[in-house]
PDB file of C-alpha atoms in Angstrom:
ATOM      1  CA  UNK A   1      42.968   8.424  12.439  1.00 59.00           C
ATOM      2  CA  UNK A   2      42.181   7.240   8.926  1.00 83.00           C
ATOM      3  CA  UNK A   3      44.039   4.600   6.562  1.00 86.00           C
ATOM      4  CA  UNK A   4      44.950   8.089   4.610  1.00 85.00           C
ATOM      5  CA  UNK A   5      46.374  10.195   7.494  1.00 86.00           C
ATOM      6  CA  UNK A   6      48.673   6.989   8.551  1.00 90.00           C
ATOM      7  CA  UNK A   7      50.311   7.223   4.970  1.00 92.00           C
ATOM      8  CA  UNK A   8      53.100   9.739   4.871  1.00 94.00           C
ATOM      9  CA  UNK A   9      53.606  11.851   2.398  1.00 94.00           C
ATOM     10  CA  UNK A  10      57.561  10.463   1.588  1.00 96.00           C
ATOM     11  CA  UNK A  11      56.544   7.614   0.812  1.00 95.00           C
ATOM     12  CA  UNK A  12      53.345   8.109  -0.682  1.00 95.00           C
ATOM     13  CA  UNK A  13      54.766  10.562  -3.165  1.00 95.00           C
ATOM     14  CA  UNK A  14      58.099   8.075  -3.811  1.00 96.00           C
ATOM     15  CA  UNK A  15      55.765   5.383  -4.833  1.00 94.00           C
ATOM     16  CA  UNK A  16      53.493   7.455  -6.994  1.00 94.00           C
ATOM     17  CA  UNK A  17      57.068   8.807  -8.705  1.00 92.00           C
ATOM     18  CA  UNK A  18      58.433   5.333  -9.140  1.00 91.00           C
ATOM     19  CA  UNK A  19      54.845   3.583 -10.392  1.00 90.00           C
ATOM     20  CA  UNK A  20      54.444   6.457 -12.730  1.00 87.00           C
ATOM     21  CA  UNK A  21      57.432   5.989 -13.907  1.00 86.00           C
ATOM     22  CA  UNK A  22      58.079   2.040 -13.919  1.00 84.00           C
ATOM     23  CA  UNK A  23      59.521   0.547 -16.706  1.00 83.00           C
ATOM     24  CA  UNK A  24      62.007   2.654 -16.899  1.00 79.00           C
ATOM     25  CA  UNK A  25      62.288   4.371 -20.489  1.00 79.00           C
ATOM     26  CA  UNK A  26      58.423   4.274 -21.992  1.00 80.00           C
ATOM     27  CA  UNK A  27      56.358   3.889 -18.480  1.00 83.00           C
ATOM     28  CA  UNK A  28      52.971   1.725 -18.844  1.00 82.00           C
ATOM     29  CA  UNK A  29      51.020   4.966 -17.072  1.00 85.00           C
ATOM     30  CA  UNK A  30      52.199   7.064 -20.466  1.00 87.00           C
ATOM     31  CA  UNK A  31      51.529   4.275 -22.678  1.00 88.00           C
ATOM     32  CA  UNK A  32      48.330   3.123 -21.475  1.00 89.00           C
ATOM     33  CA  UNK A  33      46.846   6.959 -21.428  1.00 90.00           C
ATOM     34  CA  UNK A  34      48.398   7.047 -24.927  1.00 91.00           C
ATOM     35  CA  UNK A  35      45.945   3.984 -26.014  1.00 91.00           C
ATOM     36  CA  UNK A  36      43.152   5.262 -24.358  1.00 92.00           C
ATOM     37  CA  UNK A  37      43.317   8.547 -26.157  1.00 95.00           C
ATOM     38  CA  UNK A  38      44.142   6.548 -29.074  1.00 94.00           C
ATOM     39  CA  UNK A  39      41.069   4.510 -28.607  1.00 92.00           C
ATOM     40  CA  UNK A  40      43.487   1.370 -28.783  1.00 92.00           C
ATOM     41  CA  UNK A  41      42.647   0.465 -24.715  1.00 90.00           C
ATOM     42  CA  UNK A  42      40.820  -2.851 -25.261  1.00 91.00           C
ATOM     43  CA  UNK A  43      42.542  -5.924 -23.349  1.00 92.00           C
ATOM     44  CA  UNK A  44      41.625  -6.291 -19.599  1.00 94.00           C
ATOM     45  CA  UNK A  45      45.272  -6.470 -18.791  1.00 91.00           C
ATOM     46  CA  UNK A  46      45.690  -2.984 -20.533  1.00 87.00           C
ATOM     47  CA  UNK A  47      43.083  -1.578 -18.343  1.00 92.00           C
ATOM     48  CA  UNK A  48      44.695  -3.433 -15.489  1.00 91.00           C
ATOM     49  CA  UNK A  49      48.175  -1.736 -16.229  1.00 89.00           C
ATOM     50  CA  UNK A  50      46.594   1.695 -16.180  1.00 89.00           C
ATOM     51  CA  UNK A  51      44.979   1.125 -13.069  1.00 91.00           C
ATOM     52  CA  UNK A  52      47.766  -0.474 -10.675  1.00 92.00           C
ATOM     53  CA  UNK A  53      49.996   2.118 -12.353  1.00 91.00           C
ATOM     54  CA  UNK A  54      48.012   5.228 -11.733  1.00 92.00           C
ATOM     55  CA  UNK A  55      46.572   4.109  -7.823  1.00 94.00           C
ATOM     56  CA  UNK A  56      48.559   5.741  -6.382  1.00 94.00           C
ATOM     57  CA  UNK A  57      48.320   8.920  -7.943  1.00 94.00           C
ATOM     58  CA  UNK A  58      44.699   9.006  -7.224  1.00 95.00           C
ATOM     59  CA  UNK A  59      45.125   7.844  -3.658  1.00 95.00           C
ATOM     60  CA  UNK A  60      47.983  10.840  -3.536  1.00 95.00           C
ATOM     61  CA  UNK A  61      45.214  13.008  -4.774  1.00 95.00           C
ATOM     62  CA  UNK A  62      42.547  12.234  -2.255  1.00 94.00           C
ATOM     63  CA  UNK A  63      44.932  12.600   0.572  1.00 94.00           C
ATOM     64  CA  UNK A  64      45.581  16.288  -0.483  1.00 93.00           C
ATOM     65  CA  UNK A  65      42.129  17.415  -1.249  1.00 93.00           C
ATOM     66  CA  UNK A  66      41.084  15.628   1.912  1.00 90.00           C
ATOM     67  CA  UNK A  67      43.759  17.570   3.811  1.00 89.00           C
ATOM     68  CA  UNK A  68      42.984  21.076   1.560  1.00 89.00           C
ATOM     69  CA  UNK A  69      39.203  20.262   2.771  1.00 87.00           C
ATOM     70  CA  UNK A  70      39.780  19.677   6.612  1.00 83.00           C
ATOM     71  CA  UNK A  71      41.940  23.065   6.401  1.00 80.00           C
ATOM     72  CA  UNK A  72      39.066  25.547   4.300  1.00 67.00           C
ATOM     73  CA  UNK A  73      36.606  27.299   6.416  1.00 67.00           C
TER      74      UNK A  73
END
């Protein structure tokens, strides 16, 4: 069994909802994509903030399509 399959999906998606959305009010995840779009995305702890906050959603995302993949003919 991988380190994926041992992650439920409860949890998995309740801390990709709550690091999306942490702080409360304007979230880093929508205020660091902002700055990137903007072209403003330059400090290390900028690109830091937009990676811890968006891990999860991509580790979210590769447990699905590695689920949708096992499942396709």
């Amino acid at each position: 069994m991988s380190f994926l399959e041992r992650i439920p999906y409860p949890f998995l998606i309740a801390v990709t909802i709550l690091m999306a959305l942490i702080p409360f009010g304007q979230s880093h995840l929508l205020e660091k994509c902002r700055m990137l779009i903007g072209g403003t995305l330059k400090r290390p702890i900028d690109w830091f903030d937009l990676l811890w906050h968006s891990a999860p959603l991509v580790v979210l995302a590769v447990k699905l399509l590695a689920q949708l993949s096992k499942r396709a003919p």
